[in-house]
Short mmCIF file of C-alpha atoms in Angstrom, two decimals:
data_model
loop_
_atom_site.label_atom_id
_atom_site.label_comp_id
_atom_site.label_asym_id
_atom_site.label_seq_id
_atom_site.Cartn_x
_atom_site.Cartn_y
_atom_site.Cartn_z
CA UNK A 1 46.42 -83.00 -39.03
CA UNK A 2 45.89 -79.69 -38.25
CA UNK A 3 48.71 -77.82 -36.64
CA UNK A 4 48.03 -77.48 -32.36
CA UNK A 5 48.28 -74.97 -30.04
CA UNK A 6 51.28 -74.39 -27.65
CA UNK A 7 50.76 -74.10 -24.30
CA UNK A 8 53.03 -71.29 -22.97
CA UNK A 9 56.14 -72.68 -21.61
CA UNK A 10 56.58 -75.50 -24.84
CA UNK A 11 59.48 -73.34 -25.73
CA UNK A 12 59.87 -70.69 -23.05
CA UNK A 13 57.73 -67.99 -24.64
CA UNK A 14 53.51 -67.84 -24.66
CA UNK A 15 52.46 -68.32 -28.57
CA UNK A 16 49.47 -66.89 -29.95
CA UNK A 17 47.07 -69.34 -31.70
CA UNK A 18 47.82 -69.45 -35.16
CA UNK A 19 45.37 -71.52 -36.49
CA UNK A 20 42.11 -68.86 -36.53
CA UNK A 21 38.65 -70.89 -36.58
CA UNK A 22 37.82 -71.25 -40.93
CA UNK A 23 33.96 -71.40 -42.20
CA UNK A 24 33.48 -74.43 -43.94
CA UNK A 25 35.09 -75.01 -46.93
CA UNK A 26 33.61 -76.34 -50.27
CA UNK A 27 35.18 -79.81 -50.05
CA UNK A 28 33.88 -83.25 -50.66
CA UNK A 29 34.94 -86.69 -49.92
CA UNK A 30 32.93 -88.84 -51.69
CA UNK A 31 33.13 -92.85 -51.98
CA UNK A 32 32.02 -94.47 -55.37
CA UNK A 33 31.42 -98.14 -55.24
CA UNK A 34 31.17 -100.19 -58.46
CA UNK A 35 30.29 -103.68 -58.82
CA UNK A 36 33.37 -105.64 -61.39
CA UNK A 37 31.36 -107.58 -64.19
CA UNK A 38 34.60 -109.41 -64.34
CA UNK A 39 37.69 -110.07 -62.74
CA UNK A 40 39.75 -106.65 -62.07
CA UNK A 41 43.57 -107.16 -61.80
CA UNK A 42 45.15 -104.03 -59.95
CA UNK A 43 48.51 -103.15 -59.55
CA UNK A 44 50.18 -102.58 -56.66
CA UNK A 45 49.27 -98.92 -56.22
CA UNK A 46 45.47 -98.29 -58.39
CA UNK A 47 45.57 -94.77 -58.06
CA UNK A 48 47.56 -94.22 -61.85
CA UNK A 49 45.45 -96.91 -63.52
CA UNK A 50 42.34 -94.88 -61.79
CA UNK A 51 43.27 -91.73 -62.73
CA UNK A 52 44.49 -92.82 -66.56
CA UNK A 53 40.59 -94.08 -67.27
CA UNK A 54 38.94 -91.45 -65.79
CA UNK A 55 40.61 -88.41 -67.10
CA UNK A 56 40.42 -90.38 -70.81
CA UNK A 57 36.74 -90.86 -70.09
CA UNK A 58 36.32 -87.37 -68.92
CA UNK A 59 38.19 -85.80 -71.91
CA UNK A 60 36.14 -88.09 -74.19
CA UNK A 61 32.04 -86.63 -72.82
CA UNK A 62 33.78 -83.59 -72.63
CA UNK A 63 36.57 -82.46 -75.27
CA UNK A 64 35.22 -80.01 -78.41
CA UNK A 65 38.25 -79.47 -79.71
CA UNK A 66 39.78 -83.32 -79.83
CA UNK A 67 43.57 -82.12 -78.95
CA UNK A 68 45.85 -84.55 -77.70
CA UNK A 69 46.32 -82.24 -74.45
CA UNK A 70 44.94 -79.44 -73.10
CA UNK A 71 48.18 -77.04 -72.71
CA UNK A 72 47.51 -74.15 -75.41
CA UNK A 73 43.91 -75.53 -76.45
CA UNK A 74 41.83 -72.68 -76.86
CA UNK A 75 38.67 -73.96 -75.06
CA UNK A 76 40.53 -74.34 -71.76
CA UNK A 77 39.27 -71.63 -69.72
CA UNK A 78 35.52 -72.22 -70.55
CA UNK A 79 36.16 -76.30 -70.82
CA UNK A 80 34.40 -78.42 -67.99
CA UNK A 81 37.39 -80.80 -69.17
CA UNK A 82 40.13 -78.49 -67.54
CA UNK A 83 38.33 -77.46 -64.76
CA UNK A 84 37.50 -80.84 -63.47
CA UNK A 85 40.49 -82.54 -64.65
CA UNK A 86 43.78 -80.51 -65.96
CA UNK A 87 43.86 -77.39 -64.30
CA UNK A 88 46.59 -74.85 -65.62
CA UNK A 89 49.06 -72.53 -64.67
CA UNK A 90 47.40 -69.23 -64.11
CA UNK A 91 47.65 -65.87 -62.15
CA UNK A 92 47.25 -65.40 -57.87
CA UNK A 93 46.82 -62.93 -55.69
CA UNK A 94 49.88 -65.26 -53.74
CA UNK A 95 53.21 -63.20 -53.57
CA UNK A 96 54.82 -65.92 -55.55
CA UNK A 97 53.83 -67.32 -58.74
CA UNK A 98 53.67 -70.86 -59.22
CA UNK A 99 54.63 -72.74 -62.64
CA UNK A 100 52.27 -75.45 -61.66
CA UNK A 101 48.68 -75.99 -59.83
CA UNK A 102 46.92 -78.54 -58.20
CA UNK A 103 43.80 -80.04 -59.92
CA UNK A 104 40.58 -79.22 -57.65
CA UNK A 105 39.97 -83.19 -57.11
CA UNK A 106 41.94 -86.20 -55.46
CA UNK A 107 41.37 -89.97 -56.28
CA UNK A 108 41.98 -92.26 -53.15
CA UNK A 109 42.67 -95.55 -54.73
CA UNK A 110 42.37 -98.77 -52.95
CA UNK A 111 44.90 -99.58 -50.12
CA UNK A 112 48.23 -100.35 -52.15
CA UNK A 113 48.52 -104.11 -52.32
CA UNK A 114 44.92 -105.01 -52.97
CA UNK A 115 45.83 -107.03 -56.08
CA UNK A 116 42.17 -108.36 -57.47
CA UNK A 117 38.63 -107.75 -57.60
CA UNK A 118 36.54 -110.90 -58.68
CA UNK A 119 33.54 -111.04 -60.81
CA UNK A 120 30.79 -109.58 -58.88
CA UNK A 121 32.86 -108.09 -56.07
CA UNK A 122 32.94 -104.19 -54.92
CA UNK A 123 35.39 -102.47 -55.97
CA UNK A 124 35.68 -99.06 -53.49
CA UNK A 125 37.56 -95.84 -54.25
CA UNK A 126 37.09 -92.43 -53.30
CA UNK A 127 37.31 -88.72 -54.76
CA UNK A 128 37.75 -85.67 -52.95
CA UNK A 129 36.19 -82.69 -54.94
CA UNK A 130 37.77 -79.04 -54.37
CA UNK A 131 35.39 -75.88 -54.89
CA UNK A 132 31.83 -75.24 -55.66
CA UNK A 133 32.80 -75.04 -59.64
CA UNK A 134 34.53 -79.00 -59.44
CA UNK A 135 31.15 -80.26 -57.37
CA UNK A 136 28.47 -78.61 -60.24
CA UNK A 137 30.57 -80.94 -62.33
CA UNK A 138 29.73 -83.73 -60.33
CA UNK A 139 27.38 -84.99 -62.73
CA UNK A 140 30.12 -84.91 -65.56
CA UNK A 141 32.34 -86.73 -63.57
CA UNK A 142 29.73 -89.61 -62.71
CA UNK A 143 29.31 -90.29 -66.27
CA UNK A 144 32.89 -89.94 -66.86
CA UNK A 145 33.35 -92.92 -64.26
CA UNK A 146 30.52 -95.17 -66.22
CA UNK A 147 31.71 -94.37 -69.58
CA UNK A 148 35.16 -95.57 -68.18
CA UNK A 149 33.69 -98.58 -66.49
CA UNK A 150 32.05 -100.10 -69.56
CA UNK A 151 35.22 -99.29 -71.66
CA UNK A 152 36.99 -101.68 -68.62
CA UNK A 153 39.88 -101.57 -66.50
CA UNK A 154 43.30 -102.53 -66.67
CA UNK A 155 44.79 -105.12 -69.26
CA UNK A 156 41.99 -107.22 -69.06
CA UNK A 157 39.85 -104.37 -70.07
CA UNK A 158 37.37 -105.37 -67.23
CA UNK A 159 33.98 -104.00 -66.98
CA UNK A 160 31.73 -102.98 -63.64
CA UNK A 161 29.11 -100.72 -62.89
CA UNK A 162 28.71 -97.84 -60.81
CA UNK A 163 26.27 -99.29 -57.51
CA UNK A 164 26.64 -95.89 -55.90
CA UNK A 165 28.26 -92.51 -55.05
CA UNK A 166 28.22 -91.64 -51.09
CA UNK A 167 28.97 -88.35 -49.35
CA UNK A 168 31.28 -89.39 -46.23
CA UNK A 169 30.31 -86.32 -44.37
CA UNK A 170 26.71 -87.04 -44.18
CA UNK A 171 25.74 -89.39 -41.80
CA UNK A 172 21.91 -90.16 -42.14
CA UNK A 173 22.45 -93.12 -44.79
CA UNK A 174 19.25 -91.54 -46.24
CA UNK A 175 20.63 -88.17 -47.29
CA UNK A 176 23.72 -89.20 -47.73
CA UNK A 177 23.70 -90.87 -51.50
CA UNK A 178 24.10 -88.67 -54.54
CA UNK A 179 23.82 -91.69 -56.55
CA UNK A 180 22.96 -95.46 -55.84
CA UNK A 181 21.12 -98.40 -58.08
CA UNK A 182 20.97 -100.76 -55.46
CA UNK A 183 17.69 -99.43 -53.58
CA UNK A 184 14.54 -98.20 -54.71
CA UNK A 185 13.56 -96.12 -56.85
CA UNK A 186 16.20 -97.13 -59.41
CA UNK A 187 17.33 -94.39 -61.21
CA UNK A 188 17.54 -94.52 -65.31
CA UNK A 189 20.34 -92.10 -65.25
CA UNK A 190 22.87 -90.54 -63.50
CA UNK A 191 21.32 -87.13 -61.83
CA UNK A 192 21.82 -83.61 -63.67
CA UNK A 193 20.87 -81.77 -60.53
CA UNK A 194 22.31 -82.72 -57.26
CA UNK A 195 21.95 -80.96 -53.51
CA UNK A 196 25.16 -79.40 -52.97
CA UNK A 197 24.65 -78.08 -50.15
CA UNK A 198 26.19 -80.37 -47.48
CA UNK A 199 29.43 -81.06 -49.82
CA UNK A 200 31.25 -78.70 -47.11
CA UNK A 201 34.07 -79.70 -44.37
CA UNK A 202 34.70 -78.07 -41.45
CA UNK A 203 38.50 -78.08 -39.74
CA UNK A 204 38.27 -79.77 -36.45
CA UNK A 205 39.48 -78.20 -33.78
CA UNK A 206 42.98 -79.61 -32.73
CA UNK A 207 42.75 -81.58 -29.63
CA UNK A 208 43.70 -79.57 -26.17
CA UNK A 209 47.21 -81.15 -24.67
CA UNK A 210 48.57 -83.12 -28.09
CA UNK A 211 51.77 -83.33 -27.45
CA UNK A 212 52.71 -86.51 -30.52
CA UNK A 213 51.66 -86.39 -34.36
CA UNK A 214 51.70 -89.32 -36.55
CA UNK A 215 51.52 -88.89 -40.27
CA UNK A 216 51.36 -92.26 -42.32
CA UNK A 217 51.95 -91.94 -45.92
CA UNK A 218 49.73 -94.39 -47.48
CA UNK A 219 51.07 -93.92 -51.25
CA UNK A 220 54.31 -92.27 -52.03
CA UNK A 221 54.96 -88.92 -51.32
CA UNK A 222 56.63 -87.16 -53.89
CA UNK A 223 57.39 -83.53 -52.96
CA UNK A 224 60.24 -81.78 -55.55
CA UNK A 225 62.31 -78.96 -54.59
CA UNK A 226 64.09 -77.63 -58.24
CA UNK A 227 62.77 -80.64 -60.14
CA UNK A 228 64.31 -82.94 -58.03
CA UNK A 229 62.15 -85.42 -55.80
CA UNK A 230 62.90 -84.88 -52.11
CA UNK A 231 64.33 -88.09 -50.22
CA UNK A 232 63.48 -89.05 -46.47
CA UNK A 233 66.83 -87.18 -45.23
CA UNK A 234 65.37 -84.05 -46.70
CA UNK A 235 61.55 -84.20 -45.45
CA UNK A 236 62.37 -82.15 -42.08
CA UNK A 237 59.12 -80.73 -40.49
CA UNK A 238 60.09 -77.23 -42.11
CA UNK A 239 60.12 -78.67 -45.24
CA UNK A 240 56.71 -80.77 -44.99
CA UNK A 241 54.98 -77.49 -43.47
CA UNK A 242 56.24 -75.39 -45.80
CA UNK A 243 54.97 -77.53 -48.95
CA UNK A 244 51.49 -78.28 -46.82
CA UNK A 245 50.51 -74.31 -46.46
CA UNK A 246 51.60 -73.88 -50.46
CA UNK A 247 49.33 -76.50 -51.09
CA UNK A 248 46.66 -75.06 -49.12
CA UNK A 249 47.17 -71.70 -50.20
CA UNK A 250 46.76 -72.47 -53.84
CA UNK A 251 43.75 -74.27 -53.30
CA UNK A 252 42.28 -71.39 -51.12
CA UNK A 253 43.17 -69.14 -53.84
CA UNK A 254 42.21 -71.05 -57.09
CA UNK A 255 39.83 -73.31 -56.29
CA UNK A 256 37.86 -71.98 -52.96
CA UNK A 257 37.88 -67.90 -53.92
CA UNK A 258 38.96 -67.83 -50.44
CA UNK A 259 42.06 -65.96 -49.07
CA UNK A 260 44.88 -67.37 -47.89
CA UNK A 261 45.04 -69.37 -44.71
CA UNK A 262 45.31 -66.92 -42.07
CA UNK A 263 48.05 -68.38 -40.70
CA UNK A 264 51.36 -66.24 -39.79
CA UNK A 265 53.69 -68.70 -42.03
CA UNK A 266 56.95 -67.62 -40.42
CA UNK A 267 55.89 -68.34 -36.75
CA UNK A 268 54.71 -71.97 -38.12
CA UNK A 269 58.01 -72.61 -39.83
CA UNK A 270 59.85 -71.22 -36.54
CA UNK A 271 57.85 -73.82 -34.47
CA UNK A 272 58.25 -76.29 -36.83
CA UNK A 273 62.11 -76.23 -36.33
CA UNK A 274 61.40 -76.92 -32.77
CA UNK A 275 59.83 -79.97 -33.73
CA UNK A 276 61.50 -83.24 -32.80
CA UNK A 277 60.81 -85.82 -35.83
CA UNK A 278 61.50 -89.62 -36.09
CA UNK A 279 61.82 -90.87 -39.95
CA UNK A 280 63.15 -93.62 -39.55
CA UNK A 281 60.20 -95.84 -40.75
CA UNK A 282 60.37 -93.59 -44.02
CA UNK A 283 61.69 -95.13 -46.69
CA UNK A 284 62.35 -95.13 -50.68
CA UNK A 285 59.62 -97.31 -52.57
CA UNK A 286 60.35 -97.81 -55.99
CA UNK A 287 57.42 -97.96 -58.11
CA UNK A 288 56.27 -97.53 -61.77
CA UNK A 289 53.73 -97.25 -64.21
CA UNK A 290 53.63 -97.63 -68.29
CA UNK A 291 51.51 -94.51 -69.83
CA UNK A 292 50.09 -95.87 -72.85
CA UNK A 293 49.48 -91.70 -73.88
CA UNK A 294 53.50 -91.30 -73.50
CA UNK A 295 54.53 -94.93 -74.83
CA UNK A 296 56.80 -95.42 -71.84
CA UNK A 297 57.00 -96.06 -68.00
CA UNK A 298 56.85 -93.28 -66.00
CA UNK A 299 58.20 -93.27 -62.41
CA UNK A 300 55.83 -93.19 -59.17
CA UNK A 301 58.38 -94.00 -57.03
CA UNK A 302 58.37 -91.89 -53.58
CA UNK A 303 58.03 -91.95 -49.64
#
């Protein structure tokens, strides 16, 4: 949610709006629906098993090199591998340098607790794509997703196949497919040219008089200040704004050759102390995952 504007008199003082109206922004939510050949078993939270197949699948169209990793291979910069799927460390124009980046795309599994899928049953995920450069791959990343669906999923190794690919922000049901095979024409492949033009957002404007913000966590949140994974007595409203314009700012900067936000960051964190917060539904949920790349479990656990 967007940060809103305070009327003069919230905290004694007028404030000047400090969230300046954006252009739309290169971003795309996108919702792929596959039909399971057979029965899909998913664990409690999909979105590691998701991720896991489809950055193998995607490394396997796409790799030239065949390292194990892409840290030090010297294809990265020119690899549609990296830029769609491992993006690294590199230069800003930010005052400080980050160690890490985000990756220009975000899988949004299936609500945590949907255990199964039967045989002939949808199974529905979504993928938000970051930047002109991530949605020219799209077509690369479609195939990625079938190659990974007839390899299977999970233990079982099931199979499925990819019914169709739907942009969310396009409502006319006509324009609105990139991809489907379950209404004529049927295509005989997955498209190498696609109309990009519509995958943009636009920010909505923040609602007049919002005085209450309610942010539900639907996976864990795992947010690390000096290595170290922040619990819910640490998350104060400074904290979670101060990680959220990071986040944005790299993604501006990396991903959407845009500035930063032009936000003054200092008067948000100053209002965000003001903030009263209630965390007392937060809690620690354990969770984790065996990597079959690292031969071990790796922890997911977070708020």
């Amino acid at each position: 949610t967007s940060p809103v504007p305070i009327a003069p008199g919230d905290h004694g003082t007028a404030v000047a709006p400090l969230v300046p109206e954006l252009p739309p922004l290169a971003v795309a939510r996108l919702r792929f629906t596959v039909r399971m050949q057979q029965r899909l078993d998913l664990p409690a939270y999909a979105g590691s098993l998701l991720r896991s197949v489809f950055g193998a699948a995607l490394r396997a169209g796409a790799c030239i090199t065949g390292q194990p990793t892409c840290a030090g291979c010297p294809a990265a910069p020119r690899c549609a591998d990296t830029v769609a799927c491992d993006t690294p460390a590199q230069p800003t124009t930010l005052s400080s340098q980050p160690m890490s980046v985000p990756n220009p795309y975000v899988i949004e599994p299936p609500p945590m607790g949907s255990l199964a899928v039967p045989a002939g049953g949808m199974l529905v995920f979504h993928m938000v794509l970051i930047g002109e450069t991530t949605q020219h791959s799209l077509p690369l990343v479609m195939r990625a997703w079938q190659r990974a669906l007839r390899s299977g999923l999970g233990q079982t190794r099931a199979t499925g196949e990819l019914v169709s690919v739907r942009d969310l922000d396009v409502r006319d049901p006509a324009a609105a497919y990139l991809f489907r095979t379950d209404a004529p024409p049927r295509p005989t492949a997955v498209p190498t040219r696609l109309n990009l033009a519509a995958l943009s957002t636009t920010m909505p404007a923040a609602r007049s008089g919002t005085r209450q913000v309610t942010l539900e966590f639907q996976t864990p949140l795992r947010l690390q200040r000096e290595a170290r994974i922040l619990r819910a007595e640490e998350l104060t409203p400074r904290t979670l704004v101060s990680h959220l314009m990071r986040r944005i700012n790299l993604m501006l900067d990396i991903h959407l050759g845009a500035p930063p936000a032009p936000n003054d960051i200092h008067a948000l964190l100053t209002l965000a102390d003001t903030l009263r917060d209630d965390r007392s539904a937060l809690h620690w949920h354990d969770m984790r995952r065996y990597s079959a790349r690292q031969q071990q479990a790796v922890p997911l656990s977070g708020l």
